[in-house]
mmCIF file of C-alpha atoms in Angstrom:
data_model
loop_
_atom_site.group_PDB
_atom_site.id
_atom_site.type_symbol
_atom_site.label_atom_id
_atom_site.label_comp_id
_atom_site.label_asym_id
_atom_site.label_seq_id
_atom_site.Cartn_x
_atom_site.Cartn_y
_atom_site.Cartn_z
ATOM 1 C CA UNK A 134 154.846 -69.111 2.177
ATOM 2 C CA UNK A 135 156.959 -71.431 0.194
ATOM 3 C CA UNK A 136 160.470 -71.950 1.477
ATOM 4 C CA UNK A 137 161.639 -71.630 -2.165
ATOM 5 C CA UNK A 138 161.305 -67.835 -1.864
ATOM 6 C CA UNK A 139 164.774 -68.004 -0.308
ATOM 7 C CA UNK A 140 167.694 -67.491 -2.666
ATOM 8 C CA UNK A 141 169.071 -70.949 -1.766
ATOM 9 C CA UNK A 142 166.377 -72.793 0.177
ATOM 10 C CA UNK A 143 168.394 -76.021 0.549
ATOM 11 C CA UNK A 144 171.316 -74.146 1.977
ATOM 12 C CA UNK A 145 169.052 -72.128 4.295
ATOM 13 C CA UNK A 146 167.496 -75.301 5.560
ATOM 14 C CA UNK A 147 170.916 -76.914 6.333
ATOM 15 C CA UNK A 148 172.108 -73.827 8.084
ATOM 16 C CA UNK A 149 169.015 -73.353 10.177
ATOM 17 C CA UNK A 150 168.821 -77.054 11.192
ATOM 18 C CA UNK A 151 172.599 -76.981 12.068
ATOM 19 C CA UNK A 152 171.816 -74.085 14.395
ATOM 20 C CA UNK A 153 169.551 -76.378 16.399
ATOM 21 C CA UNK A 154 171.852 -79.313 16.448
ATOM 22 C CA UNK A 155 174.797 -78.191 18.591
ATOM 23 C CA UNK A 156 172.814 -78.515 21.810
ATOM 24 C CA UNK A 157 172.898 -80.672 24.841
ATOM 25 C CA UNK A 158 170.185 -81.184 27.429
ATOM 26 C CA UNK A 159 169.520 -78.184 29.664
ATOM 27 C CA UNK A 160 170.860 -75.533 27.224
ATOM 28 C CA UNK A 161 169.204 -72.126 27.023
ATOM 29 C CA UNK A 162 166.251 -71.010 24.979
ATOM 30 C CA UNK A 163 168.413 -69.937 22.105
ATOM 31 C CA UNK A 164 169.031 -73.518 21.258
ATOM 32 C CA UNK A 165 165.772 -73.971 19.455
ATOM 33 C CA UNK A 166 165.331 -71.827 16.260
ATOM 34 C CA UNK A 167 162.361 -70.711 14.218
ATOM 35 C CA UNK A 168 159.646 -68.185 14.632
ATOM 36 C CA UNK A 169 157.816 -69.346 17.623
ATOM 37 C CA UNK A 170 154.054 -69.217 17.410
ATOM 38 C CA UNK A 171 152.301 -67.262 20.228
ATOM 39 C CA UNK A 172 151.481 -69.567 23.104
ATOM 40 C CA UNK A 173 147.735 -68.849 22.929
ATOM 41 C CA UNK A 174 147.595 -69.766 19.316
ATOM 42 C CA UNK A 175 149.573 -72.988 19.983
ATOM 43 C CA UNK A 176 147.294 -73.816 22.951
ATOM 44 C CA UNK A 177 144.286 -73.280 20.715
ATOM 45 C CA UNK A 178 145.723 -75.777 18.247
ATOM 46 C CA UNK A 179 146.402 -78.235 21.056
ATOM 47 C CA UNK A 180 142.841 -78.128 22.252
ATOM 48 C CA UNK A 181 141.156 -78.079 18.911
ATOM 49 C CA UNK A 182 139.065 -80.683 17.182
ATOM 50 C CA UNK A 183 141.800 -82.969 16.008
ATOM 51 C CA UNK A 184 141.051 -86.645 16.049
ATOM 52 C CA UNK A 185 143.423 -89.586 16.160
ATOM 53 C CA UNK A 186 144.737 -90.313 12.674
ATOM 54 C CA UNK A 187 143.821 -93.990 12.924
ATOM 55 C CA UNK A 188 140.136 -93.001 12.731
ATOM 56 C CA UNK A 189 140.522 -91.546 9.212
ATOM 57 C CA UNK A 190 139.045 -93.032 6.108
ATOM 58 C CA UNK A 191 140.867 -95.540 3.947
ATOM 59 C CA UNK A 192 141.735 -95.734 0.292
ATOM 60 C CA UNK A 193 140.908 -99.197 -0.998
ATOM 61 C CA UNK A 194 140.554 -102.497 0.840
ATOM 62 C CA UNK A 195 144.115 -103.679 0.850
ATOM 63 C CA UNK A 196 146.557 -103.991 3.815
ATOM 64 C CA UNK A 197 147.639 -100.685 5.225
ATOM 65 C CA UNK A 198 150.778 -99.408 3.416
ATOM 66 C CA UNK A 199 152.166 -98.018 6.674
ATOM 67 C CA UNK A 200 153.560 -100.778 8.925
ATOM 68 C CA UNK A 201 152.198 -100.818 12.536
ATOM 69 C CA UNK A 202 154.252 -98.903 15.107
ATOM 70 C CA UNK A 203 156.592 -97.334 12.459
ATOM 71 C CA UNK A 204 155.216 -93.800 11.918
ATOM 72 C CA UNK A 205 157.332 -91.083 13.411
ATOM 73 C CA UNK A 206 157.874 -87.388 13.015
ATOM 74 C CA UNK A 207 160.935 -85.192 12.836
ATOM 75 C CA UNK A 208 160.565 -82.702 15.692
ATOM 76 C CA UNK A 209 162.181 -79.985 13.550
ATOM 77 C CA UNK A 210 158.843 -79.678 11.932
ATOM 78 C CA UNK A 211 157.407 -78.756 15.336
ATOM 79 C CA UNK A 212 160.169 -76.551 16.660
ATOM 80 C CA UNK A 213 157.787 -73.564 17.091
ATOM 81 C CA UNK A 214 155.524 -75.609 19.330
ATOM 82 C CA UNK A 215 158.333 -77.159 21.311
ATOM 83 C CA UNK A 216 159.870 -73.799 22.005
ATOM 84 C CA UNK A 217 156.617 -72.217 23.261
ATOM 85 C CA UNK A 218 154.748 -75.185 24.824
ATOM 86 C CA UNK A 219 157.537 -77.613 25.665
ATOM 87 C CA UNK A 220 157.827 -81.333 24.834
ATOM 88 C CA UNK A 221 154.949 -82.478 26.992
ATOM 89 C CA UNK A 222 152.111 -80.807 25.177
ATOM 90 C CA UNK A 223 153.681 -81.518 21.812
ATOM 91 C CA UNK A 224 154.057 -85.254 22.589
ATOM 92 C CA UNK A 225 150.438 -85.306 23.818
ATOM 93 C CA UNK A 226 149.316 -83.948 20.434
ATOM 94 C CA UNK A 227 151.448 -86.448 18.562
ATOM 95 C CA UNK A 228 149.965 -89.321 20.643
ATOM 96 C CA UNK A 229 146.476 -88.095 19.729
ATOM 97 C CA UNK A 230 147.418 -88.009 16.028
ATOM 98 C CA UNK A 231 148.537 -91.705 16.026
ATOM 99 C CA UNK A 232 152.343 -91.229 15.972
ATOM 100 C CA UNK A 233 154.531 -93.972 17.308
ATOM 101 C CA UNK A 234 158.033 -92.498 17.153
ATOM 102 C CA UNK A 235 159.911 -89.183 17.324
ATOM 103 C CA UNK A 236 163.230 -88.108 15.872
ATOM 104 C CA UNK A 237 165.014 -85.285 17.642
ATOM 105 C CA UNK A 238 166.659 -82.131 16.280
ATOM 106 C CA UNK A 239 168.035 -80.932 19.556
ATOM 107 C CA UNK A 240 167.156 -81.866 23.176
ATOM 108 C CA UNK A 241 166.046 -78.492 24.646
ATOM 109 C CA UNK A 242 162.706 -76.823 24.620
ATOM 110 C CA UNK A 243 163.520 -73.166 24.474
ATOM 111 C CA UNK A 244 161.429 -70.788 26.519
ATOM 112 C CA UNK A 245 159.432 -73.625 28.014
ATOM 113 C CA UNK A 246 162.397 -74.269 30.352
ATOM 114 C CA UNK A 247 165.202 -76.793 30.749
ATOM 115 C CA UNK A 248 164.668 -80.557 30.690
ATOM 116 C CA UNK A 249 167.060 -83.376 31.429
ATOM 117 C CA UNK A 250 167.628 -86.335 29.092
ATOM 118 C CA UNK A 251 166.133 -88.714 31.596
ATOM 119 C CA UNK A 252 162.953 -86.500 31.776
ATOM 120 C CA UNK A 253 162.746 -86.260 27.994
ATOM 121 C CA UNK A 254 163.050 -89.947 27.591
ATOM 122 C CA UNK A 255 160.360 -90.605 30.190
ATOM 123 C CA UNK A 256 158.081 -87.948 28.744
ATOM 124 C CA UNK A 257 158.226 -89.570 25.360
ATOM 125 C CA UNK A 258 157.543 -92.994 26.656
ATOM 126 C CA UNK A 259 154.655 -91.719 28.767
ATOM 127 C CA UNK A 260 152.973 -90.692 25.562
ATOM 128 C CA UNK A 261 153.658 -93.885 23.764
ATOM 129 C CA UNK A 262 156.388 -92.420 21.631
ATOM 130 C CA UNK A 263 159.603 -94.197 20.926
ATOM 131 C CA UNK A 264 162.651 -91.918 20.457
ATOM 132 C CA UNK A 265 164.093 -93.415 17.296
ATOM 133 C CA UNK A 266 166.921 -91.104 16.291
ATOM 134 C CA UNK A 267 168.477 -87.641 16.372
ATOM 135 C CA UNK A 268 170.200 -85.207 14.055
ATOM 136 C CA UNK A 269 173.494 -83.821 15.148
ATOM 137 C CA UNK A 270 175.954 -81.596 13.222
ATOM 138 C CA UNK A 271 178.829 -83.248 11.363
ATOM 139 C CA UNK A 272 181.667 -80.808 12.053
ATOM 140 C CA UNK A 273 182.359 -77.174 13.107
ATOM 141 C CA UNK A 274 185.253 -74.780 13.328
ATOM 142 C CA UNK A 275 184.404 -74.407 17.060
ATOM 143 C CA UNK A 276 186.328 -77.161 18.959
ATOM 144 C CA UNK A 277 183.579 -77.130 21.588
ATOM 145 C CA UNK A 278 180.775 -77.519 19.179
ATOM 146 C CA UNK A 279 178.211 -80.268 19.754
ATOM 147 C CA UNK A 280 179.093 -82.241 16.596
ATOM 148 C CA UNK A 281 180.357 -85.652 15.631
ATOM 149 C CA UNK A 282 183.771 -84.365 14.647
ATOM 150 C CA UNK A 283 184.325 -82.161 17.827
ATOM 151 C CA UNK A 284 182.467 -84.022 20.522
ATOM 152 C CA UNK A 285 181.756 -87.641 19.407
ATOM 153 C CA UNK A 286 181.700 -89.108 22.913
ATOM 154 C CA UNK A 287 179.335 -86.563 24.245
ATOM 155 C CA UNK A 288 177.051 -87.039 21.268
ATOM 156 C CA UNK A 289 176.890 -90.803 21.791
ATOM 157 C CA UNK A 290 176.642 -90.452 25.565
ATOM 158 C CA UNK A 291 173.472 -88.363 25.120
ATOM 159 C CA UNK A 292 172.038 -90.635 22.475
ATOM 160 C CA UNK A 293 172.670 -93.591 24.708
ATOM 161 C CA UNK A 294 170.943 -91.859 27.646
ATOM 162 C CA UNK A 295 167.860 -91.356 25.522
ATOM 163 C CA UNK A 296 167.887 -94.921 24.409
ATOM 164 C CA UNK A 297 168.210 -94.120 20.778
ATOM 165 C CA UNK A 298 168.855 -96.894 18.240
ATOM 166 C CA UNK A 299 170.009 -94.387 15.587
ATOM 167 C CA UNK A 300 172.112 -91.255 15.816
ATOM 168 C CA UNK A 301 172.911 -89.316 12.589
ATOM 169 C CA UNK A 302 173.506 -86.054 10.862
ATOM 170 C CA UNK A 303 171.632 -83.983 8.302
ATOM 171 C CA UNK A 304 174.933 -82.404 7.199
ATOM 172 C CA UNK A 305 176.123 -83.253 3.751
ATOM 173 C CA UNK A 306 179.598 -84.935 3.245
ATOM 174 C CA UNK A 307 180.993 -81.602 1.928
ATOM 175 C CA UNK A 308 183.512 -81.088 4.698
ATOM 176 C CA UNK A 309 186.522 -81.383 2.390
ATOM 177 C CA UNK A 310 184.937 -80.295 -0.908
ATOM 178 C CA UNK A 311 183.023 -81.862 -3.790
ATOM 179 C CA UNK A 312 185.738 -83.962 -5.409
ATOM 180 C CA UNK A 313 185.816 -87.668 -5.376
ATOM 181 C CA UNK A 314 188.764 -87.706 -2.923
ATOM 182 C CA UNK A 315 187.028 -85.146 -0.677
ATOM 183 C CA UNK A 316 184.049 -87.530 -0.313
ATOM 184 C CA UNK A 317 186.328 -90.506 0.292
ATOM 185 C CA UNK A 318 187.780 -88.500 3.198
ATOM 186 C CA UNK A 319 184.276 -87.719 4.487
ATOM 187 C CA UNK A 320 183.409 -91.361 4.198
ATOM 188 C CA UNK A 321 186.344 -92.259 6.434
ATOM 189 C CA UNK A 322 184.927 -89.906 9.044
ATOM 190 C CA UNK A 323 181.489 -91.462 8.757
ATOM 191 C CA UNK A 324 183.040 -94.934 9.064
ATOM 192 C CA UNK A 325 184.737 -93.779 12.312
ATOM 193 C CA UNK A 326 181.484 -92.438 13.700
ATOM 194 C CA UNK A 327 179.640 -95.582 12.601
ATOM 195 C CA UNK A 328 182.078 -97.832 14.409
ATOM 196 C CA UNK A 329 181.814 -95.741 17.632
ATOM 197 C CA UNK A 330 178.002 -95.851 17.368
ATOM 198 C CA UNK A 331 177.946 -99.559 16.665
ATOM 199 C CA UNK A 332 180.089 -100.260 19.712
ATOM 200 C CA UNK A 333 177.273 -98.805 21.785
ATOM 201 C CA UNK A 334 174.515 -100.642 20.007
ATOM 202 C CA UNK A 335 173.468 -97.809 17.692
ATOM 203 C CA UNK A 336 173.407 -97.101 13.982
ATOM 204 C CA UNK A 337 175.075 -94.012 12.559
ATOM 205 C CA UNK A 338 173.171 -92.503 9.580
ATOM 206 C CA UNK A 339 173.357 -89.591 7.164
ATOM 207 C CA UNK A 340 170.331 -87.740 5.916
ATOM 208 C CA UNK A 341 170.472 -86.393 2.386
ATOM 209 C CA UNK A 342 169.422 -83.163 0.671
ATOM 210 C CA UNK A 343 169.447 -82.874 -3.035
ATOM 211 C CA UNK A 344 173.060 -81.844 -3.458
ATOM 212 C CA UNK A 345 174.305 -85.253 -2.574
ATOM 213 C CA UNK A 346 173.022 -86.390 -6.007
ATOM 214 C CA UNK A 347 175.192 -83.824 -7.826
ATOM 215 C CA UNK A 348 178.385 -84.755 -9.667
ATOM 216 C CA UNK A 349 182.049 -84.577 -8.503
ATOM 217 C CA UNK A 350 183.767 -81.391 -9.553
ATOM 218 C CA UNK A 351 186.854 -83.271 -10.682
ATOM 219 C CA UNK A 352 184.985 -86.096 -12.452
ATOM 220 C CA UNK A 353 181.613 -85.037 -13.654
ATOM 221 C CA UNK A 354 180.727 -88.607 -14.666
ATOM 222 C CA UNK A 355 180.659 -89.686 -10.982
ATOM 223 C CA UNK A 356 177.615 -88.999 -8.797
ATOM 224 C CA UNK A 357 178.738 -87.941 -5.251
ATOM 225 C CA UNK A 358 176.029 -90.061 -3.644
ATOM 226 C CA UNK A 359 177.505 -93.181 -5.265
ATOM 227 C CA UNK A 360 180.907 -92.273 -3.854
ATOM 228 C CA UNK A 361 179.319 -92.184 -0.376
ATOM 229 C CA UNK A 362 177.719 -95.484 -0.858
ATOM 230 C CA UNK A 363 180.825 -97.155 -2.229
ATOM 231 C CA UNK A 364 183.348 -95.712 0.271
ATOM 232 C CA UNK A 365 181.290 -96.233 3.524
ATOM 233 C CA UNK A 366 181.105 -99.617 5.229
ATOM 234 C CA UNK A 367 177.495 -100.752 4.988
ATOM 235 C CA UNK A 368 177.686 -102.368 8.344
ATOM 236 C CA UNK A 369 178.757 -99.040 9.949
ATOM 237 C CA UNK A 370 177.176 -96.200 7.844
ATOM 238 C CA UNK A 371 173.392 -96.122 7.161
ATOM 239 C CA UNK A 372 171.228 -93.736 5.247
ATOM 240 C CA UNK A 373 168.111 -91.860 6.061
ATOM 241 C CA UNK A 374 166.669 -90.995 2.689
ATOM 242 C CA UNK A 375 164.761 -87.819 2.658
ATOM 243 C CA UNK A 376 162.398 -88.857 -0.123
ATOM 244 C CA UNK A 377 161.361 -85.385 -1.079
ATOM 245 C CA UNK A 378 164.926 -84.090 -1.386
ATOM 246 C CA UNK A 379 165.972 -87.265 -3.343
ATOM 247 C CA UNK A 380 163.257 -86.451 -5.939
ATOM 248 C CA UNK A 381 164.421 -82.884 -5.993
ATOM 249 C CA UNK A 382 167.911 -84.316 -6.711
ATOM 250 C CA UNK A 383 166.331 -86.392 -9.469
ATOM 251 C CA UNK A 384 164.961 -83.225 -11.022
ATOM 252 C CA UNK A 385 168.113 -81.258 -10.624
ATOM 253 C CA UNK A 386 170.796 -83.872 -11.552
ATOM 254 C CA UNK A 387 169.376 -86.240 -14.156
ATOM 255 C CA UNK A 388 171.806 -84.636 -16.570
ATOM 256 C CA UNK A 389 175.566 -84.327 -16.123
ATOM 257 C CA UNK A 390 177.057 -80.899 -16.300
ATOM 258 C CA UNK A 391 177.866 -81.434 -20.031
ATOM 259 C CA UNK A 392 174.175 -82.115 -20.633
ATOM 260 C CA UNK A 393 174.379 -85.855 -21.186
ATOM 261 C CA UNK A 394 171.589 -87.932 -19.645
ATOM 262 C CA UNK A 395 172.147 -89.468 -16.220
ATOM 263 C CA UNK A 396 168.705 -90.500 -15.033
ATOM 264 C CA UNK A 397 168.163 -92.204 -11.646
ATOM 265 C CA UNK A 398 165.246 -93.343 -9.518
ATOM 266 C CA UNK A 399 165.539 -92.661 -5.749
ATOM 267 C CA UNK A 400 163.449 -95.753 -4.922
ATOM 268 C CA UNK A 401 165.936 -97.956 -6.806
ATOM 269 C CA UNK A 402 168.781 -96.953 -4.373
ATOM 270 C CA UNK A 403 166.695 -98.360 -1.512
ATOM 271 C CA UNK A 404 165.611 -101.511 -3.324
ATOM 272 C CA UNK A 405 169.233 -102.349 -4.207
ATOM 273 C CA UNK A 406 170.421 -101.996 -0.636
ATOM 274 C CA UNK A 407 167.337 -101.921 1.681
ATOM 275 C CA UNK A 408 169.353 -102.797 4.795
ATOM 276 C CA UNK A 409 171.243 -99.434 4.481
ATOM 277 C CA UNK A 410 168.071 -97.400 4.830
ATOM 278 C CA UNK A 411 166.498 -98.009 8.348
ATOM 279 C CA UNK A 412 164.993 -94.495 8.393
ATOM 280 C CA UNK A 413 163.102 -92.323 5.892
ATOM 281 C CA UNK A 414 161.858 -88.760 5.864
ATOM 282 C CA UNK A 415 158.332 -88.631 4.398
ATOM 283 C CA UNK A 416 157.991 -85.177 2.964
ATOM 284 C CA UNK A 417 155.803 -84.056 0.019
ATOM 285 C CA UNK A 418 155.870 -81.571 -2.782
ATOM 286 C CA UNK A 419 153.784 -80.288 -5.688
ATOM 287 C CA UNK A 420 155.592 -80.677 -8.985
ATOM 288 C CA UNK A 421 156.553 -77.327 -10.436
ATOM 289 C CA UNK A 422 158.979 -77.458 -13.377
ATOM 290 C CA UNK A 423 159.235 -73.635 -13.249
ATOM 291 C CA UNK A 424 160.912 -73.914 -9.809
ATOM 292 C CA UNK A 425 164.634 -74.570 -9.993
ATOM 293 C CA UNK A 426 164.122 -77.318 -7.381
ATOM 294 C CA UNK A 427 161.189 -78.924 -9.282
ATOM 295 C CA UNK A 428 158.799 -78.959 -6.411
ATOM 296 C CA UNK A 429 156.973 -76.782 -3.862
ATOM 297 C CA UNK A 430 156.969 -78.332 -0.412
ATOM 298 C CA UNK A 431 153.571 -79.281 0.960
ATOM 299 C CA UNK A 432 151.983 -81.229 3.761
ATOM 300 C CA UNK A 433 152.201 -84.992 3.223
ATOM 301 C CA UNK A 434 149.341 -86.046 1.007
ATOM 302 C CA UNK A 435 148.927 -82.626 -0.789
ATOM 303 C CA UNK A 436 151.815 -83.223 -3.197
ATOM 304 C CA UNK A 437 152.731 -85.444 -6.141
ATOM 305 C CA UNK A 438 155.131 -87.879 -4.512
ATOM 306 C CA UNK A 439 153.476 -91.427 -4.707
ATOM 307 C CA UNK A 440 153.880 -92.727 -1.163
ATOM 308 C CA UNK A 441 151.529 -95.550 -1.692
ATOM 309 C CA UNK A 442 153.943 -96.845 -4.330
ATOM 310 C CA UNK A 443 157.214 -95.949 -2.494
ATOM 311 C CA UNK A 444 156.383 -97.342 0.915
ATOM 312 C CA UNK A 445 154.747 -100.433 -0.454
ATOM 313 C CA UNK A 446 157.747 -101.235 -2.640
ATOM 314 C CA UNK A 447 160.017 -101.084 0.382
ATOM 315 C CA UNK A 448 157.780 -102.956 2.903
ATOM 316 C CA UNK A 449 156.877 -105.695 0.450
ATOM 317 C CA UNK A 450 160.580 -106.813 0.335
ATOM 318 C CA UNK A 451 160.947 -110.101 2.148
ATOM 319 C CA UNK A 452 161.719 -109.473 5.790
ATOM 320 C CA UNK A 453 161.366 -105.654 5.463
ATOM 321 C CA UNK A 454 157.782 -104.968 6.621
ATOM 322 C CA UNK A 455 158.935 -103.755 10.020
ATOM 323 C CA UNK A 456 162.590 -103.025 9.221
ATOM 324 C CA UNK A 457 162.106 -99.293 8.417
ATOM 325 C CA UNK A 458 160.958 -96.199 10.241
ATOM 326 C CA UNK A 459 158.945 -93.494 8.395
ATOM 327 C CA UNK A 460 159.372 -89.970 9.741
ATOM 328 C CA UNK A 461 156.858 -87.203 8.502
ATOM 329 C CA UNK A 462 158.553 -83.846 8.083
ATOM 330 C CA UNK A 463 157.846 -80.365 6.637
ATOM 331 C CA UNK A 464 160.669 -77.818 6.897
ATOM 332 C CA UNK A 465 158.336 -74.774 7.284
ATOM 333 C CA UNK A 466 154.721 -75.903 7.730
ATOM 334 C CA UNK A 467 151.995 -73.200 7.691
ATOM 335 C CA UNK A 468 150.816 -74.611 10.997
ATOM 336 C CA UNK A 469 152.832 -77.258 12.467
ATOM 337 C CA UNK A 470 150.123 -79.217 14.441
ATOM 338 C CA UNK A 471 147.865 -79.148 11.445
ATOM 339 C CA UNK A 472 150.790 -80.569 9.308
ATOM 340 C CA UNK A 473 151.383 -83.303 11.850
ATOM 341 C CA UNK A 474 147.679 -84.275 12.066
ATOM 342 C CA UNK A 475 147.020 -84.268 8.307
ATOM 343 C CA UNK A 476 150.147 -86.087 7.470
ATOM 344 C CA UNK A 477 149.443 -88.905 9.913
ATOM 345 C CA UNK A 478 145.796 -89.142 8.599
ATOM 346 C CA UNK A 479 147.012 -89.380 5.076
ATOM 347 C CA UNK A 480 149.688 -91.987 5.626
ATOM 348 C CA UNK A 481 147.358 -94.137 7.817
ATOM 349 C CA UNK A 482 144.747 -94.004 5.015
ATOM 350 C CA UNK A 483 146.970 -95.527 2.356
ATOM 351 C CA UNK A 484 146.217 -99.158 1.381
ATOM 352 C CA UNK A 485 148.200 -101.461 -0.788
ATOM 353 C CA UNK A 486 146.724 -102.405 -4.156
ATOM 354 C CA UNK A 487 145.008 -105.707 -4.232
#
């Protein structure tokens, strides 16, 4: 079922993800959200006929588009399996599918029982998976919330314990509103978090949805994403472009509120400042102009986003072949292990044009 059946699918995604993010190691089963698949069904998937993604066929004879050791997955996509099976069986499947990295969306494993950060780090490494980053909430009205604004030290302590090189948020910079000044204030917050993360050897990052590409309510000539880029210190604040949501933003916000054209190309943001984008979410969608968001989300490889073009353009930049990390994601996959397997197989099959 398409997530676009929701009245506001993007808002629903942000709220459901935020519900996962205010967690620390050892929290209760309620920390992981989502409709958990029955354990027997998940076990059947885990013992099925999946083969490592690296054995899949290729398209063309050029160099692999995907750099070695840089394919990850956002574990939010597998929240049903984590909450029923635990991290161990999930990591074992990801290892079989040819994944190199994982990005967290909470550090607990629901009904599968508690786990410490040390155990989680060791478990990932035992399956050849590098914990590359994590999503944490930006702010909350609860002073005890596990967010950057309320518990920055704890958030960074946990990230450091896991050995993460990146720690970020999937929350938009809308804390103070949608005006230019409101986003300047949010940028100041992000600079603060970035400085604190950098002091510990980590990079702070923000993950976009499509609304970041909308226009300031007090100045409709100004795109809010441009305010974020301009007002944050590039040495302190990095970006994780969710490529799917960026193209949704292109569909929704290529005209200003008064109807005047304001086209943009998501890839060009990266090519202009590639050092600001250490991480990407690789998510796919079928083009559907009748959909107010322009796309219907699909497994990677089933949609219309040209990842051969996008990834090649970034990795061909001088010195950038291994400078970025590509995380597969689907907000609500029909079957999460199948999504993970098929997405890895597709991305490994892509070849650069000779």
